[in-house]
Every structure is written in structure tokens, then in C-alpha cells.
Amino acid sequence: MPEPIPGPGPAPAPAPVPAPIPSRTGPPSASASPSPPPSPSATPEPVPPSPRDRRPRPPGRFDPYLLAVTLFTAYTAVSVARYRYLATRSWDLGIFEQAVRAYAHLQAPVVDLKGPGTNILGDHFSPVIALLAPVYRVFPSPLTLLVAQAALFALSAVPVTRAAAGLLGRGRGLALGIAYGLSWGIQRAVDFDFHEICFAVPLIAFSLEALLARRWRRALLWALPLVLVKEDLGATVAAIALVVAVRCRRTSRRTIPYALVVAAAGIAATLVTLVLVVPAFNTTGGYDYWNKVDGGFSLFDGTGTKLRTLAWLLLPTSGLLALRSPLFAVALPTLGWRFFSSEDHYWGTDWHYSAVLMPVVTLALADALTGARYSPRPWLRSYAHHLPAAVAAAALSLTTTLPMSVLAEPAAYRKPARVAAVERLLNRIPDGATVEADIRPISRLTSRCRVLWVGNTRGITPDYIALRNPRDRIRDVEDRARRYHPHASYSLAGAVKGYVVLKRD
């Protein structure tokens, strides 16, 4: 008998199909079983970008640049207002314009205002002003120098504000930037027509910013060009280098030799410039300003004026806290030659002499605040906490008595009718003429005439004489011309609003 056919039993379980393994280089192969579609609730979130693609933009990164633009506008307005009013305070604007004009025409920097044929490198060693020559060649005007100076001063606010914000935070950094931009030393320099130290201020600011960021070599490289700004600034280079050597001794000892070499180079540059370079260009074979230093015996002369200058330097700008930072040592060379000099106008707060000290004091304050904020003494922590706002408030309040206060006066934006009349008178002098002039007419003549200082023509008989004669102080201007030039005859070409022009017959 055939065996019975077994009935149907339970079906065997199918073999499990392994899930496809994703490839490192592409999608799963086509032979792999597709995975079931995800449910709507399981939809993956967008993959965030890698950390390299996420570039955080800290708030306030544009603050230094916006502040610089604002300050540039204000500085330019102050300088142009003084020029517009024919209110030049010194012959320096004319001196530097003659030098830059010569550089612009690829000539030796002869400045006839210092004496016919005088090379400016024999007076002060400031070859850096040649950088303005290309711009002056396109815009030949004293206003070119004033606008360039305003731009350089405003530029210095960028590293000062940036460094302060990096150490103290956005708010306090911006407060110190404002205090710096409105500081009395910068405002006095803006008001003083033009001077070569406008190049030194941003160089010092960038150097000290790098120093505070522990970028030692960059700090040294920013400081080195100071030797081309003025002969005394080699000592400032040395001071910056020595501060670098002190600050880097724990973190980068290999930088110390470089810093010491730069310090020696700064001192050597000053000595070589004073003893060899300047005398080589000077007609007397010497340095004209040795007689302004009295061997230290004048240190205690004018003590009251010098103490007031120190008070202005330390109180409203730093609340004395800058003295806690080694950076303040960078100010000592400038203070030293000024206070040792026998010239009393070096001792005070007028003119442009304190501009190079402003970035030093402000960044010394920022440096000191970083430690004072964590002092174990509660009063010092509180003082450091409020000081940035206090120095900013002091700068704003003092501005009402400083040169930038003129910006609140509508008259600052108009040219007075008397100035227009004086300009028409001076325009009678033809281009290329030789003119003997005093301070006020100089700024309207140096861009187009050969201008000599009144009473210092050294035998040259000028074509014209232009003088300021307020309230007819000179009763007989023709007789004054004869005293200047006994062998020439001059007649009055015009007189208006306290100015006279005489023409050689």
C-alpha cells in the first residue's frame, strides 16, 4: 500500500533579510532591499553646518570703524573751519606744504619759509611726509594735508577701540574709544593745522594693540617706522621694545632678543639722525634744537605748568589707573624731552605735542583695567567697573571747552565775507611769484607761489609782500617794505580787512 501523503504542516519561517549597509562612498546598492519609507514623525532634522562653516560674528565688530568714520568727519570739519576762517595758528602748515609740494614734483624737500634753499631734512627728520606726495599732486592744496591728518588721527581710533573691546568687552571698549577720540591731546593736534606726528599716532596705536594681543613681533614691526616720522621717536621705539621684552618673558622668551635688538636700533637711529643725518642737510652743519635742551637744569623750571600737564594727562583720560600698566613707560621719552627742554611752550597742553601720548595712556588704562576688575579690594573693583564710562563722560564734557566745540556753531560752516575779500586780494598775486609773507597769508599762497618768511629772505628781493595789518598796526607799510629791502621800491597793491599786499615797482 502506498504510504499516506502527509498533510500540510506549518510553513517554515523565511530567512531574515539583512538591512542594507550604507556605503561610505555612496548610497546602498540596487540589489539591497529598500528600507521602508520613514513616517512623517521620523523625518530627520536638517544637518547643521560644520563648525568650520559657522563663523560667529561678534556683536560690535564694526564699532571701531564706525567711530573712526565719525571722528574723521568731526576732525575734518574742525580743520576746514579754521582754514576757512583764515585762522592759521602757525607757519607749520605752510612749511609742510612746501615740503610735500617738492616731493610731489620729485624734488628735494626745500622749504623756503625756513630760509631760501633750506632742506627740511636739515631741520627735522620726517621723510614719512613724502607718502602724501601722490595725493597732493592730484589735489594741490593745504586742505589735502589737513584732510590727510584728520584721516590718520581717526584711523588710530580703530586699534585703540578694538584692543579695549577685546580686553574689556564691547561697551567698555567703545567707551574708551570715544574717550580717546575726544581726548584733549588729539583735539589740540587737530586744531594745530598740520604736523608730522599725525603719522606717529596710528603707528603707536597699532603697535600697542598688537602688544596687548601678545603678537610680539607685530608690535615691534609697527613701532619701527616711527624713526621715519621724527628724530626723537627712536626713543619711543626703544620704550615699546623694552615693554615687549618684559611682557613676553614668560610666554615667548625667544622674542626677547628681537625686542632688545629693536630697542638698540631705536636708540641708534635717534643718535645717528641727530649727529649725522640732520647736520648733513643743515646749512650750519649742526642740529638747530640742541639749544632747547638745557642739560637738565630746567627740569624744575615751570613746575606748575608741568604738573598741570601731568594732571591733564592722567586724570581725565585714565583716572590715574594708567600708572598701573607697564605700557605707560612708552610715554616717558616724550615727557622727558619736553620737560627737560628750556622751551616753555613744550611744557603745557597746547599745540600738538601731547597727541602721541593719547593712545599710550588710553591703552595703558585698558591694560590696567583687566587686572583691576578682579582685584581682591572691593573699592578697586568698583572703581575699575565704572571708570570707562567716567572717562568717556569726562571727554564729552571737556569737549565743550576744546576745539571740537566749534562744530555746534552754525558760523563754522560758512566762509565769512571778510575772508572772501582777503582771498580776492591775495589772488591778485600771480602764480609762480616770489612772495614775502607772515603767518595768515601763507596758507593761501604756498600751493602756487614761492613763499619766504617775512624778514628772512636772505638777500632775495620778492615780487610781492603780503602782511596782516590789523587795526593799521603798521602805519606806513611802504616804509616797512623799504626797511626790509632798502634797494627796492614797493607800492601798495591793495588793502582789505586788515591785510595788505605790496608790489615791487
JSON list of C-alpha atoms in Angstrom, two decimals, residues 38-209:
[
{"chain": "A", "resi": 38, "resn": "PRO", "atom": "CA", "xyz": [10.04, 56.82, 7.26]},
{"chain": "A", "resi": 39, "resn": "SER", "atom": "CA", "xyz": [6.98, 58.02, 9.00]},
{"chain": "A", "resi": 40, "resn": "PRO", "atom": "CA", "xyz": [6.31, 61.78, 8.99]},
{"chain": "A", "resi": 41, "resn": "SER", "atom": "CA", "xyz": [7.18, 61.95, 12.68]},
{"chain": "A", "resi": 42, "resn": "ALA", "atom": "CA", "xyz": [10.58, 60.40, 12.00]},
{"chain": "A", "resi": 43, "resn": "THR", "atom": "CA", "xyz": [11.69, 62.94, 9.36]},
{"chain": "A", "resi": 44, "resn": "PRO", "atom": "CA", "xyz": [15.30, 63.86, 10.19]},
{"chain": "A", "resi": 45, "resn": "GLU", "atom": "CA", "xyz": [16.18, 67.43, 11.12]},
{"chain": "A", "resi": 46, "resn": "PRO", "atom": "CA", "xyz": [18.40, 69.44, 8.76]},
{"chain": "A", "resi": 47, "resn": "VAL", "atom": "CA", "xyz": [22.03, 68.69, 9.34]},
{"chain": "A", "resi": 48, "resn": "PRO", "atom": "CA", "xyz": [23.70, 71.73, 10.95]},
{"chain": "A", "resi": 49, "resn": "PRO", "atom": "CA", "xyz": [26.74, 73.11, 9.18]},
{"chain": "A", "resi": 50, "resn": "SER", "atom": "CA", "xyz": [30.14, 72.03, 10.34]},
{"chain": "A", "resi": 51, "resn": "PRO", "atom": "CA", "xyz": [31.89, 74.26, 12.86]},
{"chain": "A", "resi": 52, "resn": "ARG", "atom": "CA", "xyz": [34.19, 75.47, 10.10]},
{"chain": "A", "resi": 53, "resn": "ASP", "atom": "CA", "xyz": [31.19, 76.85, 8.21]},
{"chain": "A", "resi": 54, "resn": "ARG", "atom": "CA", "xyz": [29.78, 78.60, 11.26]},
{"chain": "A", "resi": 55, "resn": "ARG", "atom": "CA", "xyz": [31.74, 81.79, 11.58]},
{"chain": "A", "resi": 56, "resn": "PRO", "atom": "CA", "xyz": [30.41, 83.69, 14.57]},
{"chain": "A", "resi": 57, "resn": "ARG", "atom": "CA", "xyz": [30.27, 87.38, 14.08]},
{"chain": "A", "resi": 58, "resn": "PRO", "atom": "CA", "xyz": [30.67, 89.04, 17.44]},
{"chain": "A", "resi": 59, "resn": "PRO", "atom": "CA", "xyz": [28.43, 92.00, 18.05]},
{"chain": "A", "resi": 60, "resn": "GLY", "atom": "CA", "xyz": [30.13, 95.33, 17.76]},
{"chain": "A", "resi": 61, "resn": "ARG", "atom": "CA", "xyz": [32.85, 94.27, 15.35]},
{"chain": "A", "resi": 62, "resn": "PHE", "atom": "CA", "xyz": [32.08, 97.36, 13.25]},
{"chain": "A", "resi": 63, "resn": "ASP", "atom": "CA", "xyz": [32.13, 99.73, 16.23]},
{"chain": "A", "resi": 64, "resn": "PRO", "atom": "CA", "xyz": [35.77, 100.80, 15.81]},
{"chain": "A", "resi": 65, "resn": "TYR", "atom": "CA", "xyz": [35.26, 101.59, 12.15]},
{"chain": "A", "resi": 66, "resn": "LEU", "atom": "CA", "xyz": [32.02, 103.49, 12.64]},
{"chain": "A", "resi": 67, "resn": "LEU", "atom": "CA", "xyz": [33.65, 105.50, 15.40]},
{"chain": "A", "resi": 68, "resn": "ALA", "atom": "CA", "xyz": [36.64, 106.23, 13.14]},
{"chain": "A", "resi": 69, "resn": "VAL", "atom": "CA", "xyz": [34.38, 107.49, 10.35]},
{"chain": "A", "resi": 70, "resn": "THR", "atom": "CA", "xyz": [32.52, 109.74, 12.80]},
{"chain": "A", "resi": 71, "resn": "LEU", "atom": "CA", "xyz": [35.77, 111.11, 14.19]},
{"chain": "A", "resi": 72, "resn": "PHE", "atom": "CA", "xyz": [37.19, 111.67, 10.71]},
{"chain": "A", "resi": 73, "resn": "THR", "atom": "CA", "xyz": [34.15, 113.76, 9.84]},
{"chain": "A", "resi": 74, "resn": "ALA", "atom": "CA", "xyz": [34.48, 115.81, 13.01]},
{"chain": "A", "resi": 75, "resn": "TYR", "atom": "CA", "xyz": [38.25, 116.29, 12.72]},
{"chain": "A", "resi": 76, "resn": "THR", "atom": "CA", "xyz": [37.95, 117.36, 9.10]},
{"chain": "A", "resi": 77, "resn": "ALA", "atom": "CA", "xyz": [35.21, 119.82, 9.94]},
{"chain": "A", "resi": 78, "resn": "VAL", "atom": "CA", "xyz": [37.34, 121.42, 12.67]},
{"chain": "A", "resi": 79, "resn": "SER", "atom": "CA", "xyz": [40.42, 121.72, 10.43]},
{"chain": "A", "resi": 80, "resn": "VAL", "atom": "CA", "xyz": [38.49, 123.04, 7.45]},
{"chain": "A", "resi": 81, "resn": "ALA", "atom": "CA", "xyz": [36.62, 125.53, 9.64]},
{"chain": "A", "resi": 82, "resn": "ARG", "atom": "CA", "xyz": [39.92, 127.00, 10.88]},
{"chain": "A", "resi": 83, "resn": "TYR", "atom": "CA", "xyz": [41.26, 127.15, 7.33]},
{"chain": "A", "resi": 84, "resn": "ARG", "atom": "CA", "xyz": [38.02, 128.67, 6.06]},
{"chain": "A", "resi": 85, "resn": "TYR", "atom": "CA", "xyz": [38.29, 131.43, 8.67]},
{"chain": "A", "resi": 86, "resn": "LEU", "atom": "CA", "xyz": [41.88, 132.21, 7.68]},
{"chain": "A", "resi": 87, "resn": "ALA", "atom": "CA", "xyz": [42.81, 131.43, 11.28]},
{"chain": "A", "resi": 88, "resn": "THR", "atom": "CA", "xyz": [46.09, 129.58, 10.76]},
{"chain": "A", "resi": 89, "resn": "ARG", "atom": "CA", "xyz": [47.93, 129.44, 14.09]},
{"chain": "A", "resi": 90, "resn": "SER", "atom": "CA", "xyz": [51.46, 128.78, 12.88]},
{"chain": "A", "resi": 91, "resn": "TRP", "atom": "CA", "xyz": [53.65, 128.65, 9.83]},
{"chain": "A", "resi": 92, "resn": "ASP", "atom": "CA", "xyz": [53.88, 124.85, 10.08]},
{"chain": "A", "resi": 93, "resn": "LEU", "atom": "CA", "xyz": [51.08, 124.29, 7.57]},
{"chain": "A", "resi": 94, "resn": "GLY", "atom": "CA", "xyz": [53.00, 126.32, 5.01]},
{"chain": "A", "resi": 95, "resn": "ILE", "atom": "CA", "xyz": [56.29, 124.60, 5.88]},
{"chain": "A", "resi": 96, "resn": "PHE", "atom": "CA", "xyz": [54.89, 121.12, 5.39]},
{"chain": "A", "resi": 97, "resn": "GLU", "atom": "CA", "xyz": [53.02, 122.08, 2.26]},
{"chain": "A", "resi": 98, "resn": "GLN", "atom": "CA", "xyz": [56.23, 123.37, 0.69]},
{"chain": "A", "resi": 99, "resn": "ALA", "atom": "CA", "xyz": [57.98, 120.10, 1.59]},
{"chain": "A", "resi": 100, "resn": "VAL", "atom": "CA", "xyz": [55.17, 117.89, 0.29]},
{"chain": "A", "resi": 101, "resn": "ARG", "atom": "CA", "xyz": [54.86, 120.02, -2.84]},
{"chain": "A", "resi": 102, "resn": "ALA", "atom": "CA", "xyz": [58.56, 119.44, -3.55]},
{"chain": "A", "resi": 103, "resn": "TYR", "atom": "CA", "xyz": [58.20, 115.69, -3.01]},
{"chain": "A", "resi": 104, "resn": "ALA", "atom": "CA", "xyz": [55.18, 115.68, -5.32]},
{"chain": "A", "resi": 105, "resn": "HIS", "atom": "CA", "xyz": [57.34, 117.13, -8.10]},
{"chain": "A", "resi": 106, "resn": "LEU", "atom": "CA", "xyz": [60.20, 114.68, -7.34]},
{"chain": "A", "resi": 107, "resn": "GLN", "atom": "CA", "xyz": [62.41, 117.43, -5.96]},
{"chain": "A", "resi": 108, "resn": "ALA", "atom": "CA", "xyz": [64.42, 117.80, -2.77]},
{"chain": "A", "resi": 109, "resn": "PRO", "atom": "CA", "xyz": [62.17, 118.98, 0.10]},
{"chain": "A", "resi": 110, "resn": "VAL", "atom": "CA", "xyz": [63.27, 122.61, 0.05]},
{"chain": "A", "resi": 111, "resn": "VAL", "atom": "CA", "xyz": [61.28, 124.82, 2.42]},
{"chain": "A", "resi": 112, "resn": "ASP", "atom": "CA", "xyz": [61.90, 128.48, 1.66]},
{"chain": "A", "resi": 113, "resn": "LEU", "atom": "CA", "xyz": [59.89, 129.57, 4.70]},
{"chain": "A", "resi": 114, "resn": "LYS", "atom": "CA", "xyz": [62.73, 128.31, 6.88]},
{"chain": "A", "resi": 115, "resn": "GLY", "atom": "CA", "xyz": [65.17, 130.26, 4.73]},
{"chain": "A", "resi": 116, "resn": "PRO", "atom": "CA", "xyz": [65.74, 130.27, 0.95]},
{"chain": "A", "resi": 117, "resn": "GLY", "atom": "CA", "xyz": [67.00, 126.87, -0.17]},
{"chain": "A", "resi": 118, "resn": "THR", "atom": "CA", "xyz": [66.60, 125.21, 3.25]},
{"chain": "A", "resi": 119, "resn": "ASN", "atom": "CA", "xyz": [66.20, 121.44, 3.09]},
{"chain": "A", "resi": 120, "resn": "ILE", "atom": "CA", "xyz": [63.58, 120.38, 5.63]},
{"chain": "A", "resi": 121, "resn": "LEU", "atom": "CA", "xyz": [65.58, 117.23, 6.44]},
{"chain": "A", "resi": 122, "resn": "GLY", "atom": "CA", "xyz": [68.16, 119.53, 8.00]},
{"chain": "A", "resi": 123, "resn": "ASP", "atom": "CA", "xyz": [65.53, 120.87, 10.39]},
{"chain": "A", "resi": 124, "resn": "HIS", "atom": "CA", "xyz": [63.54, 117.79, 11.43]},
{"chain": "A", "resi": 125, "resn": "PHE", "atom": "CA", "xyz": [63.98, 114.30, 10.00]},
{"chain": "A", "resi": 126, "resn": "SER", "atom": "CA", "xyz": [60.47, 113.47, 8.77]},
{"chain": "A", "resi": 127, "resn": "PRO", "atom": "CA", "xyz": [60.74, 111.69, 5.41]},
{"chain": "A", "resi": 128, "resn": "VAL", "atom": "CA", "xyz": [57.43, 109.96, 6.10]},
{"chain": "A", "resi": 129, "resn": "ILE", "atom": "CA", "xyz": [55.54, 113.01, 4.82]},
{"chain": "A", "resi": 130, "resn": "ALA", "atom": "CA", "xyz": [56.61, 112.02, 1.30]},
{"chain": "A", "resi": 131, "resn": "LEU", "atom": "CA", "xyz": [53.75, 109.50, 1.45]},
{"chain": "A", "resi": 132, "resn": "LEU", "atom": "CA", "xyz": [51.37, 112.42, 0.94]},
{"chain": "A", "resi": 133, "resn": "ALA", "atom": "CA", "xyz": [53.04, 113.47, -2.32]},
{"chain": "A", "resi": 134, "resn": "PRO", "atom": "CA", "xyz": [50.90, 111.39, -4.73]},
{"chain": "A", "resi": 135, "resn": "VAL", "atom": "CA", "xyz": [47.67, 112.69, -3.23]},
{"chain": "A", "resi": 136, "resn": "TYR", "atom": "CA", "xyz": [48.98, 116.26, -3.16]},
{"chain": "A", "resi": 137, "resn": "ARG", "atom": "CA", "xyz": [49.98, 116.01, -6.82]},
{"chain": "A", "resi": 138, "resn": "VAL", "atom": "CA", "xyz": [46.33, 115.33, -7.65]},
{"chain": "A", "resi": 139, "resn": "PHE", "atom": "CA", "xyz": [44.89, 117.79, -5.10]},
{"chain": "A", "resi": 140, "resn": "PRO", "atom": "CA", "xyz": [47.49, 120.57, -4.65]},
{"chain": "A", "resi": 141, "resn": "SER", "atom": "CA", "xyz": [46.06, 122.40, -1.66]},
{"chain": "A", "resi": 142, "resn": "PRO", "atom": "CA", "xyz": [46.80, 122.80, 2.05]},
{"chain": "A", "resi": 143, "resn": "LEU", "atom": "CA", "xyz": [43.41, 121.19, 2.61]},
{"chain": "A", "resi": 144, "resn": "THR", "atom": "CA", "xyz": [44.92, 117.94, 1.33]},
{"chain": "A", "resi": 145, "resn": "LEU", "atom": "CA", "xyz": [47.30, 117.92, 4.29]},
{"chain": "A", "resi": 146, "resn": "LEU", "atom": "CA", "xyz": [44.54, 118.79, 6.75]},
{"chain": "A", "resi": 147, "resn": "VAL", "atom": "CA", "xyz": [42.21, 116.05, 5.49]},
{"chain": "A", "resi": 148, "resn": "ALA", "atom": "CA", "xyz": [45.04, 113.51, 5.48]},
{"chain": "A", "resi": 149, "resn": "GLN", "atom": "CA", "xyz": [45.86, 114.41, 9.08]},
{"chain": "A", "resi": 150, "resn": "ALA", "atom": "CA", "xyz": [42.23, 114.01, 10.08]},
{"chain": "A", "resi": 151, "resn": "ALA", "atom": "CA", "xyz": [42.17, 110.57, 8.43]},
{"chain": "A", "resi": 152, "resn": "LEU", "atom": "CA", "xyz": [45.31, 109.42, 10.24]},
{"chain": "A", "resi": 153, "resn": "PHE", "atom": "CA", "xyz": [44.09, 110.58, 13.64]},
{"chain": "A", "resi": 154, "resn": "ALA", "atom": "CA", "xyz": [40.71, 108.92, 13.04]},
{"chain": "A", "resi": 155, "resn": "LEU", "atom": "CA", "xyz": [42.42, 105.72, 11.89]},
{"chain": "A", "resi": 156, "resn": "SER", "atom": "CA", "xyz": [44.22, 105.48, 15.24]},
{"chain": "A", "resi": 157, "resn": "ALA", "atom": "CA", "xyz": [40.85, 105.09, 16.97]},
{"chain": "A", "resi": 158, "resn": "VAL", "atom": "CA", "xyz": [40.39, 101.69, 15.29]},
{"chain": "A", "resi": 159, "resn": "PRO", "atom": "CA", "xyz": [43.19, 99.82, 17.12]},
{"chain": "A", "resi": 160, "resn": "VAL", "atom": "CA", "xyz": [42.52, 101.67, 20.37]},
{"chain": "A", "resi": 161, "resn": "THR", "atom": "CA", "xyz": [38.82, 100.77, 20.39]},
{"chain": "A", "resi": 162, "resn": "ARG", "atom": "CA", "xyz": [39.43, 97.25, 19.10]},
{"chain": "A", "resi": 163, "resn": "ALA", "atom": "CA", "xyz": [42.06, 96.50, 21.74]},
{"chain": "A", "resi": 164, "resn": "ALA", "atom": "CA", "xyz": [39.95, 97.94, 24.56]},
{"chain": "A", "resi": 165, "resn": "ALA", "atom": "CA", "xyz": [36.89, 95.96, 23.45]},
{"chain": "A", "resi": 166, "resn": "GLY", "atom": "CA", "xyz": [38.94, 92.77, 23.25]},
{"chain": "A", "resi": 167, "resn": "LEU", "atom": "CA", "xyz": [40.10, 93.23, 26.83]},
{"chain": "A", "resi": 168, "resn": "LEU", "atom": "CA", "xyz": [37.01, 94.73, 28.48]},
{"chain": "A", "resi": 169, "resn": "GLY", "atom": "CA", "xyz": [34.01, 93.89, 26.32]},
{"chain": "A", "resi": 170, "resn": "ARG", "atom": "CA", "xyz": [32.06, 95.85, 23.74]},
{"chain": "A", "resi": 171, "resn": "GLY", "atom": "CA", "xyz": [30.52, 98.55, 25.93]},
{"chain": "A", "resi": 172, "resn": "ARG", "atom": "CA", "xyz": [33.60, 99.48, 27.91]},
{"chain": "A", "resi": 173, "resn": "GLY", "atom": "CA", "xyz": [35.79, 99.22, 24.84]},
{"chain": "A", "resi": 174, "resn": "LEU", "atom": "CA", "xyz": [33.58, 101.62, 22.93]},
{"chain": "A", "resi": 175, "resn": "ALA", "atom": "CA", "xyz": [33.55, 103.98, 25.91]},
{"chain": "A", "resi": 176, "resn": "LEU", "atom": "CA", "xyz": [37.36, 104.08, 25.91]},
{"chain": "A", "resi": 177, "resn": "GLY", "atom": "CA", "xyz": [37.36, 104.57, 22.14]},
{"chain": "A", "resi": 178, "resn": "ILE", "atom": "CA", "xyz": [35.10, 107.59, 22.48]},
{"chain": "A", "resi": 179, "resn": "ALA", "atom": "CA", "xyz": [37.20, 108.96, 25.32]},
{"chain": "A", "resi": 180, "resn": "TYR", "atom": "CA", "xyz": [40.30, 108.57, 23.16]},
{"chain": "A", "resi": 181, "resn": "GLY", "atom": "CA", "xyz": [38.77, 110.15, 20.07]},
{"chain": "A", "resi": 182, "resn": "LEU", "atom": "CA", "xyz": [37.64, 113.18, 22.06]},
{"chain": "A", "resi": 183, "resn": "SER", "atom": "CA", "xyz": [40.76, 113.41, 24.22]},
{"chain": "A", "resi": 184, "resn": "TRP", "atom": "CA", "xyz": [42.24, 116.86, 24.64]},
{"chain": "A", "resi": 185, "resn": "GLY", "atom": "CA", "xyz": [45.59, 115.86, 23.15]},
{"chain": "A", "resi": 186, "resn": "ILE", "atom": "CA", "xyz": [44.05, 114.74, 19.87]},
{"chain": "A", "resi": 187, "resn": "GLN", "atom": "CA", "xyz": [41.75, 117.77, 19.69]},
{"chain": "A", "resi": 188, "resn": "ARG", "atom": "CA", "xyz": [44.66, 120.17, 20.26]},
{"chain": "A", "resi": 189, "resn": "ALA", "atom": "CA", "xyz": [46.61, 118.50, 17.46]},
{"chain": "A", "resi": 190, "resn": "VAL", "atom": "CA", "xyz": [43.67, 118.68, 15.06]},
{"chain": "A", "resi": 191, "resn": "ASP", "atom": "CA", "xyz": [43.35, 122.36, 15.84]},
{"chain": "A", "resi": 192, "resn": "PHE", "atom": "CA", "xyz": [47.04, 122.95, 15.18]},
{"chain": "A", "resi": 193, "resn": "ASP", "atom": "CA", "xyz": [46.87, 122.94, 11.39]},
{"chain": "A", "resi": 194, "resn": "PHE", "atom": "CA", "xyz": [49.28, 120.14, 10.30]},
{"chain": "A", "resi": 195, "resn": "HIS", "atom": "CA", "xyz": [52.24, 118.33, 11.81]},
{"chain": "A", "resi": 196, "resn": "GLU", "atom": "CA", "xyz": [54.16, 115.14, 11.00]},
{"chain": "A", "resi": 197, "resn": "ILE", "atom": "CA", "xyz": [53.19, 113.46, 14.28]},
{"chain": "A", "resi": 198, "resn": "CYS", "atom": "CA", "xyz": [49.84, 112.58, 12.68]},
{"chain": "A", "resi": 199, "resn": "PHE", "atom": "CA", "xyz": [51.74, 109.57, 11.27]},
{"chain": "A", "resi": 200, "resn": "ALA", "atom": "CA", "xyz": [53.14, 108.60, 14.66]},
{"chain": "A", "resi": 201, "resn": "VAL", "atom": "CA", "xyz": [49.78, 108.39, 16.45]},
{"chain": "A", "resi": 202, "resn": "PRO", "atom": "CA", "xyz": [48.31, 105.45, 14.45]},
{"chain": "A", "resi": 203, "resn": "LEU", "atom": "CA", "xyz": [51.67, 103.65, 14.39]},
{"chain": "A", "resi": 204, "resn": "ILE", "atom": "CA", "xyz": [51.86, 103.77, 18.18]},
{"chain": "A", "resi": 205, "resn": "ALA", "atom": "CA", "xyz": [48.23, 102.70, 18.49]},
{"chain": "A", "resi": 206, "resn": "PHE", "atom": "CA", "xyz": [48.63, 99.68, 16.20]},
{"chain": "A", "resi": 207, "resn": "SER", "atom": "CA", "xyz": [51.87, 98.69, 17.92]},
{"chain": "A", "resi": 208, "resn": "LEU", "atom": "CA", "xyz": [50.35, 98.76, 21.39]},
{"chain": "A", "resi": 209, "resn": "GLU", "atom": "CA", "xyz": [47.26, 96.90, 20.19]}
]
